[in-house]
CSV table of C-alpha atoms and ligand atoms in Angstrom, one decimal:
chain,number,residue,atom,x,y,z
A,293,MET,CA,-64.9,12.5,-41.0
A,294,TYR,CA,-68.1,12.0,-38.9
A,295,VAL,CA,-70.6,14.7,-38.3
A,296,CYS,CA,-73.7,14.3,-36.1
A,297,GLY,CA,-76.7,14.6,-38.4
A,298,PRO,CA,-80.2,15.8,-37.9
A,299,THR,CA,-83.0,14.2,-35.8
A,300,VAL,CA,-85.6,14.0,-38.5
A,301,TYR,CA,-88.9,15.0,-36.8
A,302,ASP,CA,-89.4,18.4,-38.5
A,303,HIS,CA,-88.3,20.5,-41.4
A,304,PRO,CA,-84.7,21.8,-41.2
A,305,HIS,CA,-84.1,25.3,-39.9
A,306,ILE,CA,-81.4,27.9,-40.4
A,307,GLY,CA,-79.4,26.4,-37.6
A,308,HIS,CA,-79.1,23.2,-39.7
A,309,ALA,CA,-78.0,25.4,-42.6
A,310,LYS,CA,-75.1,27.0,-40.6
A,311,SER,CA,-73.9,23.7,-39.3
A,312,TYR,CA,-74.0,21.6,-42.5
A,313,VAL,CA,-72.8,24.4,-44.8
A,314,SER,CA,-69.8,24.8,-42.5
A,315,PHE,CA,-68.9,21.1,-42.5
A,316,ASP,CA,-69.5,20.9,-46.2
A,317,VAL,CA,-66.9,23.5,-46.9
A,318,ILE,CA,-64.4,21.7,-44.7
A,319,VAL,CA,-65.0,18.5,-46.7
A,320,ARG,CA,-64.7,20.3,-50.0
A,321,TYR,CA,-61.5,22.1,-48.9
A,322,LEU,CA,-59.9,18.8,-47.7
A,323,ARG,CA,-60.7,17.2,-51.0
A,324,TYR,CA,-59.4,20.2,-52.9
A,325,LEU,CA,-56.1,19.7,-51.0
A,326,GLY,CA,-56.0,16.1,-52.3
A,327,TYR,CA,-57.2,14.3,-49.2
A,328,LYS,CA,-59.4,11.3,-49.7
A,329,VAL,CA,-62.4,12.0,-47.4
A,330,ARG,CA,-65.1,9.6,-46.4
A,331,TYR,CA,-67.8,11.8,-45.1
A,332,VAL,CA,-70.3,10.1,-42.8
A,333,GLN,CA,-73.3,12.0,-41.4
A,334,ASN,CA,-76.0,10.0,-39.6
A,335,ILE,CA,-79.7,10.3,-39.6
A,336,THR,CA,-81.1,10.1,-36.1
A,337,ASP,CA,-84.4,8.3,-36.3
A,338,VAL,CA,-84.7,6.9,-32.8
A,339,GLY,CA,-83.5,7.5,-29.2
A,340,HIS,CA,-83.2,11.4,-29.2
A,341,LEU,CA,-85.4,12.3,-26.2
A,342,THR,CA,-87.1,15.7,-25.7
A,343,ASP,CA,-84.8,16.7,-22.8
A,344,ASN,CA,-81.6,15.7,-24.5
A,345,ALA,CA,-80.7,13.4,-21.5
A,346,ASP,CA,-82.3,10.2,-20.4
A,347,ALA,CA,-85.8,11.4,-19.7
A,348,GLY,CA,-88.6,12.7,-21.7
A,349,GLU,CA,-90.3,11.4,-24.9
A,350,ASP,CA,-88.7,10.2,-28.1
A,351,LYS,CA,-88.8,13.2,-30.4
A,352,ILE,CA,-89.7,11.0,-33.4
A,353,LEU,CA,-92.4,9.0,-31.6
A,354,LYS,CA,-94.0,12.1,-30.1
A,355,ARG,CA,-94.3,13.8,-33.4
A,356,ALA,CA,-95.5,10.7,-35.2
A,357,GLN,CA,-98.3,10.2,-32.7
A,358,ARG,CA,-99.3,13.8,-33.0
A,359,ASP,CA,-99.5,13.6,-36.8
A,360,ARG,CA,-100.9,10.0,-36.8
A,361,LEU,CA,-98.1,8.6,-38.8
A,362,GLU,CA,-96.0,5.5,-38.5
A,363,PRO,CA,-92.6,6.7,-37.1
A,364,ALA,CA,-90.9,5.3,-40.2
A,365,GLU,CA,-93.3,7.4,-42.4
A,366,LEU,CA,-92.5,10.5,-40.4
A,367,VAL,CA,-88.8,9.8,-40.7
A,368,GLU,CA,-89.1,9.4,-44.4
A,369,ILE,CA,-90.9,12.7,-44.9
A,370,TYR,CA,-88.3,14.7,-42.9
A,371,THR,CA,-85.3,12.9,-44.2
A,372,ARG,CA,-86.4,13.8,-47.8
A,373,SER,CA,-87.1,17.4,-46.7
A,374,TYR,CA,-83.6,17.6,-45.1
A,375,PHE,CA,-81.8,16.4,-48.3
A,376,GLU,CA,-84.0,18.7,-50.4
A,377,ASP,CA,-82.9,21.8,-48.5
A,378,MET,CA,-79.2,20.7,-48.2
A,379,ASP,CA,-79.1,20.1,-52.0
A,380,ALA,CA,-80.6,23.6,-52.5
A,381,LEU,CA,-77.8,25.0,-50.3
A,382,ASN,CA,-75.3,23.2,-52.6
A,383,ASN,CA,-74.0,20.9,-49.9
A,384,VAL,CA,-72.3,17.8,-51.3
A,385,ARG,CA,-74.1,14.8,-50.0
A,386,PRO,CA,-72.4,12.7,-47.4
A,387,ASP,CA,-70.8,9.5,-48.7
A,388,ILE,CA,-72.8,7.5,-46.1
A,389,SER,CA,-75.9,8.6,-44.3
A,390,PRO,CA,-76.5,5.8,-41.8
A,391,ARG,CA,-79.8,5.6,-39.9
A,392,ALA,CA,-79.8,4.6,-36.2
A,393,THR,CA,-82.7,2.2,-36.7
A,394,ALA,CA,-80.8,0.3,-39.4
A,395,HIS,CA,-77.9,-0.3,-36.9
A,396,ILE,CA,-79.6,-1.8,-33.9
A,397,PRO,CA,-77.5,-5.0,-33.9
A,398,GLU,CA,-74.3,-3.0,-34.0
A,399,GLN,CA,-75.5,-0.9,-31.0
A,400,ILE,CA,-76.6,-3.9,-29.0
A,401,GLU,CA,-73.2,-5.5,-29.6
A,402,LEU,CA,-71.4,-2.4,-28.3
A,403,VAL,CA,-73.6,-2.4,-25.2
A,404,GLU,CA,-72.9,-6.1,-24.6
A,405,LYS,CA,-69.2,-5.4,-24.8
A,406,LEU,CA,-69.4,-2.5,-22.3
A,407,VAL,CA,-71.4,-4.6,-19.9
A,408,SER,CA,-69.1,-7.6,-20.1
A,409,GLU,CA,-66.0,-5.4,-19.5
A,410,GLY,CA,-67.6,-3.7,-16.5
A,411,PHE,CA,-68.2,-0.3,-17.9
A,412,ALA,CA,-71.9,-0.6,-18.0
A,413,TYR,CA,-74.6,-2.3,-15.9
A,414,ALA,CA,-78.2,-3.4,-16.6
A,415,SER,CA,-80.9,-2.1,-14.3
A,416,LYS,CA,-84.6,-3.0,-14.6
A,417,GLY,CA,-84.5,-3.6,-18.4
A,418,SER,CA,-82.3,-0.5,-19.2
A,419,VAL,CA,-78.5,-0.4,-19.4
A,420,TYR,CA,-76.4,2.5,-18.1
A,421,PHE,CA,-72.8,3.6,-18.6
A,422,ASP,CA,-71.0,3.7,-15.3
A,423,VAL,CA,-69.1,7.0,-15.4
A,424,GLN,CA,-67.1,6.1,-12.3
A,425,LYS,CA,-65.4,3.3,-14.3
A,426,TYR,CA,-64.2,5.7,-17.0
A,427,LYS,CA,-61.8,8.1,-15.3
A,428,GLU,CA,-61.6,10.5,-18.3
A,429,TYR,CA,-65.3,11.3,-18.4
A,430,GLY,CA,-65.6,15.1,-18.8
A,431,LYS,CA,-62.3,15.6,-20.6
A,432,LEU,CA,-63.8,17.2,-23.8
A,433,SER,CA,-66.1,19.6,-22.0
A,434,GLY,CA,-63.8,20.2,-19.1
A,435,ARG,CA,-66.4,19.3,-16.6
A,436,LYS,CA,-65.4,17.5,-13.4
A,437,GLN,CA,-67.1,14.5,-11.9
A,438,GLU,CA,-68.0,16.3,-8.7
A,439,GLU,CA,-69.4,19.3,-10.5
A,440,LEU,CA,-71.4,17.0,-12.7
A,441,GLU,CA,-73.0,15.4,-9.7
A,442,ALA,CA,-73.6,18.6,-7.8
A,443,GLY,CA,-75.1,20.2,-11.0
A,444,ALA,CA,-77.3,17.2,-11.9
A,445,ARG,CA,-80.7,19.0,-12.0
A,446,VAL,CA,-82.4,16.0,-13.4
A,447,GLU,CA,-84.6,14.0,-11.1
A,448,ILE,CA,-82.9,11.3,-9.3
A,449,ASN,CA,-83.3,8.1,-11.3
A,450,PRO,CA,-83.3,5.1,-8.8
A,451,GLU,CA,-82.1,2.8,-11.7
A,452,LYS,CA,-78.8,4.7,-11.8
A,453,ARG,CA,-75.8,4.1,-9.5
A,454,ASN,CA,-74.7,7.6,-10.1
A,455,PRO,CA,-76.8,10.6,-11.3
A,456,SER,CA,-74.4,11.3,-14.2
A,457,ASP,CA,-74.5,7.7,-15.5
A,458,PHE,CA,-76.2,7.8,-19.0
A,459,ALA,CA,-78.4,5.4,-20.8
A,460,LEU,CA,-77.0,3.1,-23.4
A,461,TRP,CA,-80.2,1.1,-23.8
A,462,LYS,CA,-83.7,2.1,-22.5
A,463,LYS,CA,-86.5,-0.3,-21.6
A,464,ALA,CA,-89.6,0.2,-23.8
A,465,GLU,CA,-92.6,0.6,-21.6
A,466,ALA,CA,-95.9,-1.0,-22.8
A,467,GLY,CA,-97.3,1.0,-25.7
A,468,HIS,CA,-93.9,2.4,-26.8
A,469,ILE,CA,-94.0,1.2,-30.4
A,470,MET,CA,-90.4,1.9,-31.3
A,471,ARG,CA,-88.9,-1.2,-29.7
A,472,TRP,CA,-86.4,-4.0,-30.5
A,473,ARG,CA,-85.5,-7.3,-28.8
A,474,SER,CA,-82.3,-7.2,-26.8
A,475,PRO,CA,-80.6,-9.3,-24.1
A,476,TRP,CA,-82.2,-7.0,-21.6
A,477,GLY,CA,-85.7,-7.2,-22.9
A,478,ASP,CA,-87.6,-5.0,-25.4
A,479,GLY,CA,-86.2,-1.5,-25.7
A,480,PHE,CA,-84.5,1.1,-27.8
A,481,PRO,CA,-81.0,2.6,-28.0
A,482,GLY,CA,-79.9,5.7,-26.2
A,483,TRP,CA,-79.2,8.7,-28.4
A,484,HIS,CA,-75.4,8.9,-27.9
A,485,LEU,CA,-74.9,5.2,-28.7
A,486,GLU,CA,-75.7,5.4,-32.4
A,487,CYS,CA,-72.8,7.8,-33.2
A,488,SER,CA,-70.3,5.5,-31.5
A,489,ALA,CA,-71.6,2.4,-33.2
A,490,MET,CA,-72.0,3.8,-36.7
A,491,SER,CA,-68.7,5.8,-36.8
A,492,MET,CA,-66.9,2.7,-35.6
A,493,LYS,CA,-68.5,0.6,-38.3
A,494,TYR,CA,-67.7,3.0,-41.2
A,495,LEU,CA,-64.6,4.8,-40.1
A,496,GLY,CA,-62.8,2.5,-37.7
A,497,GLN,CA,-62.0,2.9,-34.0
A,498,THR,CA,-60.2,6.2,-34.3
A,499,LEU,CA,-61.7,8.9,-36.5
A,500,ASP,CA,-59.6,11.7,-38.0
A,501,ILE,CA,-62.4,14.3,-37.6
A,502,HIS,CA,-65.6,14.4,-35.7
A,503,GLY,CA,-67.9,17.4,-36.1
A,504,GLY,CA,-71.1,18.7,-34.5
A,505,GLY,CA,-72.7,21.7,-32.8
A,506,LEU,CA,-71.2,23.4,-29.8
A,507,GLU,CA,-74.3,22.4,-27.8
A,508,ASN,CA,-73.4,18.7,-28.5
A,509,ILE,CA,-70.1,18.9,-26.6
A,510,PHE,CA,-71.9,17.9,-23.4
A,511,PRO,CA,-73.5,15.5,-22.9
A,512,HIS,CA,-73.6,14.0,-26.4
A,513,HIS,CA,-69.9,14.0,-27.5
A,514,GLU,CA,-68.7,13.4,-24.0
A,515,CYS,CA,-70.7,10.3,-23.9
A,516,GLU,CA,-69.6,9.2,-27.3
A,517,ILE,CA,-66.0,9.4,-26.2
A,518,ALA,CA,-66.7,7.4,-23.0
A,519,GLN,CA,-68.5,4.6,-24.8
A,520,SER,CA,-66.0,4.4,-27.7
A,521,GLU,CA,-62.8,4.6,-25.7
A,522,ALA,CA,-64.0,2.3,-23.0
A,523,ALA,CA,-64.8,-0.3,-25.6
A,524,ASN,CA,-61.8,0.1,-27.9
A,525,LYS,CA,-59.0,1.2,-25.5
A,526,GLN,CA,-57.8,3.7,-28.0
A,527,ALA,CA,-58.4,7.3,-28.8
A,528,PHE,CA,-61.8,7.9,-30.4
A,529,VAL,CA,-61.2,11.2,-32.3
A,530,ARG,CA,-58.1,13.0,-33.5
A,531,TYR,CA,-59.7,16.4,-34.1
A,532,TRP,CA,-63.0,17.7,-32.8
A,533,ILE,CA,-64.7,20.5,-34.8
A,534,HIS,CA,-67.6,22.4,-33.2
A,535,ASN,CA,-69.8,24.8,-35.0
A,536,ASN,CA,-71.5,27.8,-33.2
A,537,MET,CA,-75.2,28.5,-33.4
A,538,VAL,CA,-77.6,30.9,-35.0
A,539,THR,CA,-79.5,33.8,-33.4
A,540,VAL,CA,-82.4,35.6,-35.0
A,541,ASN,CA,-82.3,39.4,-34.6
A,542,GLY,CA,-79.9,38.9,-31.7
A,543,GLN,CA,-82.1,36.4,-29.9
A,544,LYS,CA,-81.7,32.7,-29.4
A,545,MET,CA,-83.9,30.9,-31.9
A,546,GLY,CA,-86.5,28.6,-30.5
A,547,LYS,CA,-90.0,27.3,-31.3
A,548,SER,CA,-91.4,28.7,-28.0
A,549,LEU,CA,-89.9,32.2,-28.8
A,550,GLY,CA,-91.8,32.4,-32.1
A,551,ASN,CA,-88.7,33.3,-34.1
A,552,PHE,CA,-88.1,29.9,-35.6
A,553,VAL,CA,-87.1,30.1,-39.2
A,554,THR,CA,-87.3,27.0,-41.4
A,555,LEU,CA,-85.2,26.9,-44.5
A,556,LYS,CA,-88.2,26.4,-46.7
A,557,ASP,CA,-89.5,29.8,-45.4
A,558,ALA,CA,-86.1,31.5,-45.8
A,559,PHE,CA,-85.9,30.3,-49.4
A,560,LYS,CA,-89.1,32.1,-50.3
A,561,LYS,CA,-87.3,35.4,-49.7
A,562,TYR,CA,-83.6,34.6,-50.4
A,563,HIS,CA,-81.9,32.5,-52.9
A,564,PRO,CA,-80.3,29.5,-51.1
A,565,THR,CA,-76.9,30.6,-52.5
A,566,THR,CA,-77.3,33.9,-50.7
A,567,ILE,CA,-78.0,32.1,-47.4
A,568,ARG,CA,-74.9,29.9,-48.0
A,569,PHE,CA,-72.8,32.9,-48.8
A,570,PHE,CA,-74.1,34.7,-45.7
A,571,ILE,CA,-73.2,31.8,-43.5
A,572,LEU,CA,-69.7,31.7,-44.9
A,573,THR,CA,-69.0,35.4,-44.2
A,574,THR,CA,-68.8,34.5,-40.5
A,575,HIS,CA,-66.3,32.0,-39.0
A,576,TYR,CA,-67.9,28.6,-38.1
A,577,ARG,CA,-66.9,29.0,-34.5
A,578,SER,CA,-68.7,32.4,-34.2
A,579,PRO,CA,-72.4,32.8,-33.7
A,580,LEU,CA,-74.3,34.0,-36.7
A,581,ASP,CA,-77.2,36.5,-36.4
A,582,PHE,CA,-79.9,36.2,-39.0
A,583,SER,CA,-81.8,39.4,-39.8
A,584,ASN,CA,-83.4,40.7,-43.0
A,585,GLU,CA,-80.9,43.6,-43.1
A,586,ALA,CA,-77.9,41.3,-42.9
A,587,LEU,CA,-79.3,39.0,-45.5
A,588,ASP,CA,-80.2,41.9,-47.8
A,589,ALA,CA,-76.7,43.1,-47.5
A,590,ALA,CA,-75.3,39.6,-48.2
A,591,ASP,CA,-77.6,39.4,-51.3
A,592,LYS,CA,-76.2,42.7,-52.7
A,593,GLY,CA,-72.6,41.6,-52.0
A,594,LEU,CA,-73.1,38.2,-53.7
A,595,GLU,CA,-74.7,40.0,-56.7
A,596,ARG,CA,-71.6,42.2,-57.0
A,597,LEU,CA,-69.4,39.1,-57.0
A,598,HIS,CA,-71.6,37.2,-59.5
A,599,ASN,CA,-71.7,40.3,-61.8
A,600,ALA,CA,-67.9,40.3,-62.1
A,601,VAL,CA,-67.9,36.5,-62.9
A,602,LYS,CA,-70.8,37.0,-65.4
A,603,LEU,CA,-68.9,39.9,-67.1
A,604,LEU,CA,-65.8,37.7,-67.3
A,605,ARG,CA,-67.7,34.8,-68.8
A,606,GLU,CA,-69.5,37.0,-71.4
A,607,ARG,CA,-66.2,38.3,-72.5
A,608,LEU,CA,-64.8,34.8,-72.6
A,609,ASN,CA,-67.5,33.8,-75.1
A,610,ASN,CA,-66.1,36.2,-77.8
A,611,ALA,CA,-62.5,36.4,-76.8
A,612,LYS,CA,-59.6,36.3,-79.2
A,613,ASP,CA,-56.6,34.2,-78.7
A,614,GLY,CA,-53.9,35.7,-76.5
A,615,GLU,CA,-51.6,34.9,-73.6
A,616,THR,CA,-51.9,35.9,-70.0
A,617,PRO,CA,-49.7,38.9,-69.1
A,618,PRO,CA,-47.1,38.2,-66.4
A,619,HIS,CA,-48.5,40.7,-64.0
A,620,ILE,CA,-51.9,39.0,-64.0
A,621,LEU,CA,-50.3,35.6,-63.5
A,622,GLU,CA,-48.5,37.0,-60.5
A,623,LYS,CA,-51.6,38.5,-59.1
A,624,LEU,CA,-53.5,35.3,-59.4
A,625,ALA,CA,-50.7,33.4,-57.7
A,626,HIS,CA,-50.8,35.9,-54.9
A,627,TYR,CA,-54.5,35.7,-54.5
A,628,LYS,CA,-54.4,31.9,-54.4
A,629,LYS,CA,-51.8,32.0,-51.7
A,630,VAL,CA,-53.8,34.4,-49.6
A,631,PHE,CA,-57.0,32.3,-50.1
A,632,LEU,CA,-55.2,29.1,-49.0
A,633,GLU,CA,-53.6,30.8,-46.0
A,634,ALA,CA,-57.1,31.9,-44.9
A,635,MET,CA,-58.5,28.4,-45.3
A,636,ASP,CA,-55.5,26.8,-43.6
A,637,GLU,CA,-56.2,29.2,-40.6
A,638,ASP,CA,-59.0,27.0,-39.1
A,639,PHE,CA,-61.1,27.4,-42.3
A,640,ASN,CA,-61.4,31.2,-42.3
A,641,THR,CA,-64.0,31.3,-45.0
A,642,SER,CA,-64.7,35.1,-44.6
A,643,GLY,CA,-61.0,35.7,-45.3
A,644,ALA,CA,-61.2,33.5,-48.4
A,645,ILE,CA,-64.4,35.3,-49.6
A,646,ALA,CA,-62.5,38.7,-49.2
A,647,VAL,CA,-60.0,37.4,-51.7
A,648,LEU,CA,-62.7,36.7,-54.3
A,649,PHE,CA,-63.9,40.3,-53.9
A,650,ASP,CA,-60.4,41.7,-54.3
A,651,LEU,CA,-60.0,39.7,-57.5
A,652,SER,CA,-63.4,40.9,-58.7
A,653,LYS,CA,-62.3,44.6,-58.3
A,654,ASP,CA,-59.4,43.8,-60.6
A,655,VAL,CA,-61.6,42.0,-63.0
A,656,ASN,CA,-63.9,44.9,-63.3
A,657,SER,CA,-61.2,47.4,-64.0
A,658,LEU,CA,-59.3,45.0,-66.3
A,659,LEU,CA,-62.5,44.5,-68.4
A,660,SER,CA,-63.8,48.1,-68.3
A,661,ASP,CA,-60.9,50.0,-69.7
A,662,GLY,CA,-61.5,48.9,-73.3
A,663,HIS,CA,-58.4,46.9,-73.7
A,664,GLU,CA,-58.5,43.6,-75.6
A,665,VAL,CA,-58.0,40.8,-73.1
A,666,GLY,CA,-56.8,37.5,-74.5
A,667,ARG,CA,-58.7,34.2,-74.1
A,668,LYS,CA,-56.0,32.5,-72.0
A,669,CYS,CA,-56.1,35.3,-69.4
A,670,LEU,CA,-59.9,35.2,-69.1
A,671,GLU,CA,-59.7,31.4,-68.8
A,672,ASP,CA,-57.1,31.6,-66.0
A,673,ILE,CA,-59.2,34.0,-64.0
A,674,ASP,CA,-62.3,31.9,-64.6
A,675,THR,CA,-60.5,28.8,-63.4
A,676,PHE,CA,-59.7,30.6,-60.2
A,677,TYR,CA,-63.4,31.4,-59.7
A,678,ARG,CA,-64.4,27.8,-60.6
A,679,GLN,CA,-62.0,26.1,-58.3
A,680,LEU,CA,-61.9,28.3,-55.2
A,681,GLY,CA,-65.3,30.1,-55.4
A,682,GLY,CA,-67.1,27.0,-56.9
A,683,ASP,CA,-65.5,23.8,-55.9
A,684,VAL,CA,-64.3,24.9,-52.4
A,685,LEU,CA,-66.8,27.5,-51.2
A,686,GLY,CA,-69.7,26.5,-53.4
A,687,ILE,CA,-70.9,30.1,-53.9
A,688,ILE,CA,-70.1,30.6,-57.6
A,689,PRO,CA,-72.3,28.4,-60.0
A,690,LYS,CA,-70.8,26.6,-62.9
A,691,ALA,CA,-73.3,28.4,-65.1
A,692,PHE,CA,-75.7,31.2,-64.3
A,693,GLU,CA,-79.4,30.7,-65.1
A,694,SER,CA,-80.2,32.6,-68.2
A,695,ARG,CA,-82.4,35.7,-67.5
A,696,GLN,CA,-83.0,36.2,-71.2
A,697,LYS,CA,-84.6,32.7,-71.5
A,698,GLU,CA,-87.0,33.5,-68.7
A,699,GLU,CA,-87.8,36.9,-70.0
A,700,SER,CA,-88.7,35.7,-73.5
A,701,GLY,CA,-90.4,32.5,-72.3
A,702,ALA,CA,-93.8,31.8,-70.9
A,703,LEU,CA,-92.9,33.2,-67.5
A,704,GLY,CA,-91.9,36.5,-69.1
A,705,ASN,CA,-95.2,36.7,-71.0
A,706,VAL,CA,-97.2,36.1,-67.8
A,707,MET,CA,-95.2,38.7,-65.9
A,708,ASN,CA,-95.8,41.2,-68.7
A,709,VAL,CA,-99.6,40.7,-68.3
A,710,ILE,CA,-99.4,41.2,-64.6
A,711,ILE,CA,-97.2,44.3,-64.9
A,712,ASP,CA,-99.5,45.8,-67.6
A,713,THR,CA,-102.6,45.1,-65.4
A,714,ARG,CA,-100.9,46.8,-62.5
A,715,THR,CA,-99.8,49.8,-64.6
A,716,GLU,CA,-103.5,50.3,-65.5
A,717,LEU,CA,-104.5,50.1,-61.8
A,718,ARG,CA,-101.9,52.7,-60.9
A,719,LYS,CA,-103.2,55.0,-63.7
A,720,ALA,CA,-106.6,54.7,-62.1
A,721,LYS,CA,-105.0,55.4,-58.7
A,722,GLN,CA,-106.0,52.0,-57.4
A,723,TRP,CA,-103.0,52.0,-55.0
A,724,GLN,CA,-104.3,49.4,-52.6
A,725,LEU,CA,-104.8,46.8,-55.3
A,726,SER,CA,-101.5,47.6,-57.0
A,727,ASP,CA,-99.7,47.2,-53.7
A,728,PHE,CA,-101.5,43.9,-53.1
A,729,ILE,CA,-100.1,42.6,-56.4
A,730,ARG,CA,-96.6,43.7,-55.5
A,731,ASN,CA,-96.7,42.1,-52.1
A,732,LYS,CA,-98.2,38.8,-53.3
A,733,LEU,CA,-95.4,38.6,-56.0
A,734,LEU,CA,-92.8,39.3,-53.3
A,735,GLU,CA,-94.1,36.5,-51.2
A,736,ILE,CA,-93.5,34.0,-54.1
A,737,GLY,CA,-90.1,35.5,-54.9
A,738,PHE,CA,-90.6,38.2,-57.5
A,739,VAL,CA,-89.5,41.8,-56.9
A,740,LEU,CA,-91.1,44.6,-59.0
A,741,ASP,CA,-89.1,47.8,-59.6
A,742,ASP,CA,-91.2,50.9,-60.7
A,743,ARG,CA,-89.2,53.4,-62.7
A,744,PRO,CA,-90.3,56.4,-64.8
A,745,GLU,CA,-89.6,54.4,-68.0
A,746,GLY,CA,-91.7,51.4,-66.8
A,747,THR,CA,-91.8,48.5,-64.4
A,748,THR,CA,-89.2,45.7,-64.4
A,749,TRP,CA,-89.2,42.4,-62.5
A,750,LYS,CA,-86.5,40.3,-60.9
A,751,LYS,CA,-86.6,36.8,-59.2
A,752,THR,CA,-85.2,36.6,-55.7
A,753,LYS,CA,-84.8,32.8,-55.8
B,1335,ZN,ZN1,-73.6,12.3,-32.6
């Protein structure tokens, strides 16, 4: 399975979270079913231009110049940032994370092959793919050649035979420091090329699954197909999976719109597992709208689910031996069937999550009516949570962080000093100052709850 990875010129945002959590669950589920999955997700560190086509500046180079960094330095900073946030979201790391700049020879070789077989032509130091020579161009996006030409709003590039031809290799102008030697002179690879070259290297000429965002269908994936199938004379991909995008309060997210949310900012307010859970409550092919209200609701929902699991595990700690009653075994088998049916239906994660909630209702009533429940029964239910809620969906942790340890430790002592100080301020009617403390704590992830019997605190992350 190959998934188009991030272009590492900035911190990841919530759109990256939706995309890579969705693909992570697909990998996890296939592995749960017993498939041996090799998951390749590239790191784009050259060639992705600001207008997504063949014009504009290289995103990496542009940012590196602004920040006065070596491009490789910039790439290192944001690659680390990317993995840090993906780890927090509990995404399993890809088996291979190939970088475009580490595969220049493979990319040049692919271009040479396309040129020698007449699918591509060199022009003034750049090389373009000739879409006229590949009759199936447009088959993924459903775009027709004539429409593509008529709709080409990009400036006419005199180097191209046809406006919809796309760059495989670009000539590096003087001063363009990201450059490599090639048979056509110094230059750098086009963005689409790396995914063809690297997927071929690690997964063979026909991949089972290729994933990416909906916005990548055209031109990126269309171009990947053209390059790969022209070179290999066989199907490039068996199944395409495209993930929908994120909106913020109903609006498209964009830096220019001022509603751009990085994951690092989102994690200040919400636990990464809450964000993961929230993403999975919507189907991957549907858009997802981020709003504080929706995330607050997700946070409450996840807490309900976690409380049922915590209750179960507490009871398991002091359980006496005993078998699982047949009606519970039947129920678990039924829930498992419904869960798998939902996942088999194009990875319907929200349907799968609903099963976990149904089970939790049963757990709560089973454990609250005072009956003794045997160890085996509690273990069977916990196994269900661990495999389907933990291994497959990644939303139920193996162990919950211990609140008690925090409350009695150094953090608890410091929080008590802060709460006592604030209580004194409130007694003295110093409301402004006491609100200031509450808001500052909220910013760093601590919620205070004022009650008649005293103030308590809770961590949001
Ligand atoms: Zn790609």
